[in-house]
Short mmCIF file of C-alpha atoms in Angstrom, two decimals:
data_model
loop_
_atom_site.label_atom_id
_atom_site.label_comp_id
_atom_site.label_asym_id
_atom_site.label_seq_id
_atom_site.Cartn_x
_atom_site.Cartn_y
_atom_site.Cartn_z
CA MET A 1 93.22 122.32 95.23
CA ALA A 2 90.29 122.41 92.82
CA CYS A 3 86.97 122.45 94.67
CA TRP A 4 83.60 121.60 93.13
CA GLY A 5 80.04 121.66 94.40
CA ILE A 6 77.30 119.22 93.41
CA LEU A 7 73.65 120.05 94.02
CA GLY A 8 71.70 116.80 93.92
CA GLY A 9 68.08 116.80 92.80
CA SER A 10 65.31 114.23 93.10
CA GLY A 11 66.76 110.74 92.94
CA LEU A 12 70.12 112.04 94.12
CA ASP A 13 69.06 112.82 97.68
CA ASP A 14 71.45 110.24 99.08
CA TRP A 15 74.76 109.42 97.41
CA LYS A 16 76.24 106.57 99.42
CA ASP A 17 78.64 105.14 96.87
CA LEU A 18 81.27 107.88 97.10
CA ASN A 19 83.99 107.77 99.72
CA TRP A 20 82.73 110.57 101.94
CA VAL A 21 85.39 111.65 104.41
CA ASP A 22 83.62 114.44 106.26
CA GLU A 23 80.31 116.19 106.84
CA VAL A 24 80.17 119.95 107.31
CA SER A 25 77.34 122.08 108.68
CA ILE A 26 77.38 125.68 107.49
CA SER A 27 75.23 128.47 108.88
CA THR A 28 74.42 131.39 106.60
CA PRO A 29 72.86 134.87 106.87
CA TYR A 30 69.87 133.36 105.04
CA GLY A 31 69.20 130.45 107.36
CA GLU A 32 70.26 126.83 107.17
CA PRO A 33 71.06 124.97 103.92
CA SER A 34 68.94 121.97 102.98
CA ALA A 35 71.38 119.58 104.70
CA PRO A 36 74.97 119.37 105.93
CA PHE A 37 77.53 119.14 103.13
CA ARG A 38 79.25 115.84 102.51
CA VAL A 39 82.90 116.08 101.52
CA ALA A 40 84.86 113.72 99.27
CA PHE A 41 88.24 113.77 97.54
CA LEU A 42 88.45 112.41 94.01
CA GLU A 43 91.83 111.06 92.99
CA ARG A 44 93.25 111.69 89.50
CA ASP A 45 96.19 109.87 87.94
CA ASP A 46 98.08 112.87 86.61
CA ARG A 47 96.87 115.77 88.71
CA SER A 48 96.14 116.69 92.31
CA PRO A 49 92.95 115.40 93.99
CA ILE A 50 89.69 117.29 93.71
CA LYS A 51 87.61 118.31 96.69
CA VAL A 52 83.86 117.83 96.22
CA PHE A 53 81.04 119.27 98.31
CA TYR A 54 77.74 117.47 97.85
CA LEU A 55 74.39 118.91 98.93
CA PRO A 56 70.96 117.35 98.29
CA ARG A 57 68.86 120.42 97.55
CA HIS A 58 65.64 118.80 98.83
CA GLY A 59 67.31 117.61 102.04
CA ALA A 60 68.72 114.17 102.75
CA ASP A 61 65.23 112.78 103.28
CA HIS A 62 63.59 114.85 100.52
CA ARG A 63 61.76 116.99 103.07
CA TYR A 64 61.76 120.28 101.14
CA ALA A 65 59.32 120.86 98.29
CA PRO A 66 60.73 122.91 95.39
CA HIS A 67 59.09 126.16 96.53
CA ARG A 68 60.35 125.64 100.10
CA ILE A 69 64.03 125.06 99.33
CA ASN A 70 66.28 127.71 100.84
CA TYR A 71 68.15 128.37 97.61
CA ARG A 72 69.97 131.41 98.95
CA ALA A 73 71.36 129.49 101.93
CA ASN A 74 72.40 126.58 99.69
CA LEU A 75 74.28 128.76 97.21
CA TRP A 76 75.82 131.08 99.80
CA ALA A 77 77.08 128.06 101.76
CA MET A 78 78.61 126.51 98.62
CA LYS A 79 80.46 129.73 97.87
CA HIS A 80 81.77 130.18 101.39
CA ALA A 81 82.73 126.52 101.76
CA GLY A 82 85.14 127.10 98.88
CA ALA A 83 83.33 125.63 95.86
CA GLN A 84 84.65 127.18 92.66
CA ARG A 85 82.27 125.55 90.16
CA LEU A 86 78.84 123.99 90.51
CA LEU A 87 77.16 121.08 88.77
CA ALA A 88 73.54 120.25 89.50
CA SER A 89 71.22 117.39 88.68
CA ALA A 90 67.48 117.51 88.11
CA THR A 91 64.70 115.16 87.07
CA VAL A 92 62.40 116.65 84.46
CA GLY A 93 59.35 115.96 82.36
CA SER A 94 59.94 115.94 78.62
CA ILE A 95 57.88 118.31 76.49
CA ASP A 96 59.78 117.55 73.28
CA SER A 97 58.36 114.29 71.93
CA ASP A 98 61.87 113.24 70.80
CA MET A 99 63.05 113.22 74.40
CA ARG A 100 61.99 109.84 75.71
CA PRO A 101 62.01 108.77 79.37
CA GLY A 102 65.57 107.89 80.33
CA SER A 103 67.01 110.54 78.01
CA ILE A 104 69.52 113.04 79.30
CA CYS A 105 69.36 116.76 78.56
CA ILE A 106 72.06 119.37 79.12
CA PRO A 107 70.00 122.56 78.76
CA ASP A 108 71.40 125.81 77.48
CA GLN A 109 68.40 128.06 78.21
CA LEU A 110 65.57 128.44 80.70
CA ILE A 111 62.30 130.27 81.25
CA ASP A 112 61.23 131.05 84.82
CA TYR A 113 57.55 130.61 85.73
CA THR A 114 58.04 130.56 89.50
CA TRP A 115 56.68 133.13 91.93
CA GLY A 116 57.18 134.09 95.57
CA ARG A 117 60.67 132.63 95.87
CA GLU A 118 63.64 134.58 97.19
CA GLN A 119 65.24 135.30 93.83
CA SER A 120 68.29 137.41 94.65
CA PHE A 121 70.91 138.47 97.15
CA SER A 122 70.18 142.08 96.17
CA ASP A 123 68.08 142.84 99.23
CA ASP A 124 71.34 142.89 101.19
CA GLY A 125 72.32 146.26 99.72
CA ALA A 126 73.68 146.79 96.23
CA VAL A 127 71.33 145.86 93.38
CA LEU A 128 72.86 143.06 91.29
CA HIS A 129 72.00 143.46 87.62
CA ILE A 130 73.71 140.27 86.48
CA ASP A 131 73.89 139.38 82.80
CA PHE A 132 71.72 136.29 82.41
CA THR A 133 71.57 136.03 78.62
CA HIS A 134 73.01 132.54 78.81
CA PRO A 135 71.97 131.13 82.22
CA PHE A 136 74.23 128.05 82.16
CA ASP A 137 78.01 128.24 82.01
CA GLU A 138 79.09 127.09 78.56
CA ALA A 139 82.45 125.68 79.62
CA LEU A 140 80.74 123.48 82.21
CA ARG A 141 78.10 122.45 79.69
CA GLN A 142 80.86 121.30 77.36
CA LEU A 143 82.43 119.30 80.20
CA LEU A 144 79.12 117.53 80.73
CA ILE A 145 78.74 116.93 77.00
CA GLY A 146 82.24 115.46 76.86
CA ALA A 147 81.63 113.30 79.93
CA GLN A 148 78.40 111.82 78.60
CA THR A 149 80.17 110.40 75.53
CA THR A 150 81.81 107.79 77.76
CA LYS A 151 79.36 107.52 80.66
CA ALA A 152 75.84 107.82 79.24
CA GLY A 153 75.69 104.23 77.99
CA ASP A 154 72.85 103.74 75.55
CA ALA A 155 70.89 106.77 76.81
CA ILE A 156 69.86 109.38 74.26
CA VAL A 157 71.56 112.68 75.12
CA HIS A 158 70.32 116.11 74.05
CA HIS A 159 73.05 118.75 74.09
CA HIS A 160 70.59 121.66 74.03
CA GLY A 161 67.26 122.36 75.65
CA VAL A 162 65.06 125.00 77.22
CA TYR A 163 64.19 124.27 80.84
CA GLY A 164 60.80 125.64 81.93
CA CYS A 165 60.86 126.14 85.71
CA THR A 166 57.42 125.88 87.31
CA GLN A 167 56.38 126.52 90.88
CA GLY A 168 55.37 123.05 92.04
CA PRO A 169 55.08 120.95 94.02
CA ARG A 170 52.10 119.80 91.96
CA LEU A 171 52.73 118.65 88.42
CA GLU A 172 51.47 120.77 85.55
CA THR A 173 48.16 120.64 83.71
CA ALA A 174 48.06 119.60 80.06
CA ALA A 175 47.14 123.17 79.14
CA GLU A 176 50.13 124.54 81.04
CA ILE A 177 52.45 122.17 79.17
CA THR A 178 50.89 123.30 75.87
CA ARG A 179 51.69 126.88 76.89
CA LEU A 180 55.28 125.96 77.84
CA ALA A 181 55.73 124.20 74.50
CA ALA A 182 54.48 127.29 72.68
CA ASP A 183 57.01 129.36 74.65
CA GLY A 184 59.80 127.07 73.41
CA CYS A 185 60.38 124.90 76.48
CA THR A 186 61.60 121.36 75.81
CA VAL A 187 61.71 120.10 79.43
CA VAL A 188 59.91 121.10 82.59
CA GLY A 189 61.17 121.05 86.17
CA MET A 190 60.82 122.97 89.42
CA THR A 191 64.27 123.80 90.79
CA ALA A 192 66.60 125.48 88.29
CA MET A 193 65.37 128.89 89.42
CA PRO A 194 66.40 130.79 91.39
CA GLU A 195 69.35 128.40 91.76
CA ALA A 196 70.99 129.33 88.44
CA ALA A 197 70.56 133.07 88.99
CA LEU A 198 71.89 132.98 92.54
CA ALA A 199 74.96 131.10 91.36
CA ARG A 200 75.53 133.80 88.75
CA GLU A 201 75.19 136.54 91.36
CA LEU A 202 77.88 134.83 93.43
CA GLY A 203 80.19 134.40 90.43
CA LEU A 204 79.92 130.61 90.53
CA PRO A 205 79.91 128.87 87.12
CA TYR A 206 76.85 126.60 87.07
CA ALA A 207 75.52 123.93 84.72
CA LEU A 208 72.62 121.50 84.93
CA LEU A 209 72.32 117.83 84.00
CA CYS A 210 68.71 116.71 83.53
CA LEU A 211 67.22 113.23 83.45
CA ALA A 212 63.88 112.99 81.66
CA VAL A 213 61.76 110.62 83.74
CA ASN A 214 58.37 110.99 82.05
CA PRO A 215 56.55 112.78 79.24
CA ALA A 216 55.02 115.97 80.60
CA ALA A 217 51.26 116.20 81.18
CA GLY A 218 49.27 115.69 77.99
CA VAL A 219 52.30 114.46 76.02
CA GLY A 220 52.54 110.91 74.64
CA GLN A 221 51.90 108.26 77.28
CA SER A 222 51.05 111.02 79.76
CA ALA A 223 48.06 112.13 77.69
CA GLN A 224 45.64 111.16 80.48
CA SER A 225 47.80 111.14 83.60
CA ILE A 226 51.35 110.79 84.91
CA ASN A 227 52.39 107.22 85.77
CA HIS A 228 54.30 107.65 89.03
CA ASP A 229 55.45 104.03 89.23
CA SER A 230 57.04 104.26 85.78
CA LEU A 231 58.58 107.62 86.70
CA LYS A 232 60.28 106.18 89.79
CA GLN A 233 61.64 103.21 87.86
CA VAL A 234 63.17 105.42 85.16
CA MET A 235 64.65 107.69 87.83
CA GLU A 236 66.31 104.84 89.71
CA GLN A 237 67.87 103.44 86.54
CA GLY A 238 68.89 106.82 85.14
CA MET A 239 70.58 108.08 88.30
CA VAL A 240 73.39 105.58 87.81
CA ARG A 241 74.26 107.36 84.56
CA VAL A 242 73.76 110.81 86.05
CA LYS A 243 76.25 110.10 88.85
CA SER A 244 78.81 108.73 86.41
CA ILE A 245 78.54 111.74 84.11
CA LEU A 246 78.85 114.24 86.98
CA LEU A 247 81.97 112.56 88.35
CA GLU A 248 83.57 112.18 84.91
CA ALA A 249 82.99 115.88 84.21
CA ILE A 250 84.62 116.85 87.49
CA LYS A 251 87.63 114.58 87.00
CA THR A 252 88.29 115.88 83.49
CA GLY A 253 87.55 119.53 84.28
#
């Protein structure tokens, strides 16, 4: 049976509208994952059902800030639960002025600006020099791109993007966003690293679906400050599309 993992980001901390049939707690050599895994089975007309493990990376009650997430436990648990491919969601700020709030981005590159996080499984023994030229699995990216054609509604979808991963939990300064833009980043978030690299070390194909919820600091309507009320409203509306795209990608994969 095909088995997928979904790592839910902000706005996808609680996914009540799937038919969850089980909840599994998994202990790891790296501590406890962010939450117990929920388990669902997705039926398909012409093929066998798909098993889905769902994990909210911030915890079910959003208790873990981005720099406090136990990424190694989350990814190790996904691998040992039996997940064969991983899809993840994330809310981001848009640096590219063409990426309006409510837009969806399926990034193909990233730049890591984090520090102090446990970045690798290599401290367990053998040094893992993974190839990370293309950090997101292209086959999974194409599944997401195909799924959004029927499930994105009227949202603008960007099929490429460079995700700048910052430390958090604070939002960035306008000067920092100017620097990220100069480096080539088109969106900014706080969780894609070390998540993407750890998945690669474990041999798990991984792709990311991003929802732009606000212009980044100093950009457009965020020139003076970030409007948190507007951000939350866009996130609530956009998560309906994000869920639909993730499930469509899994069913067609």
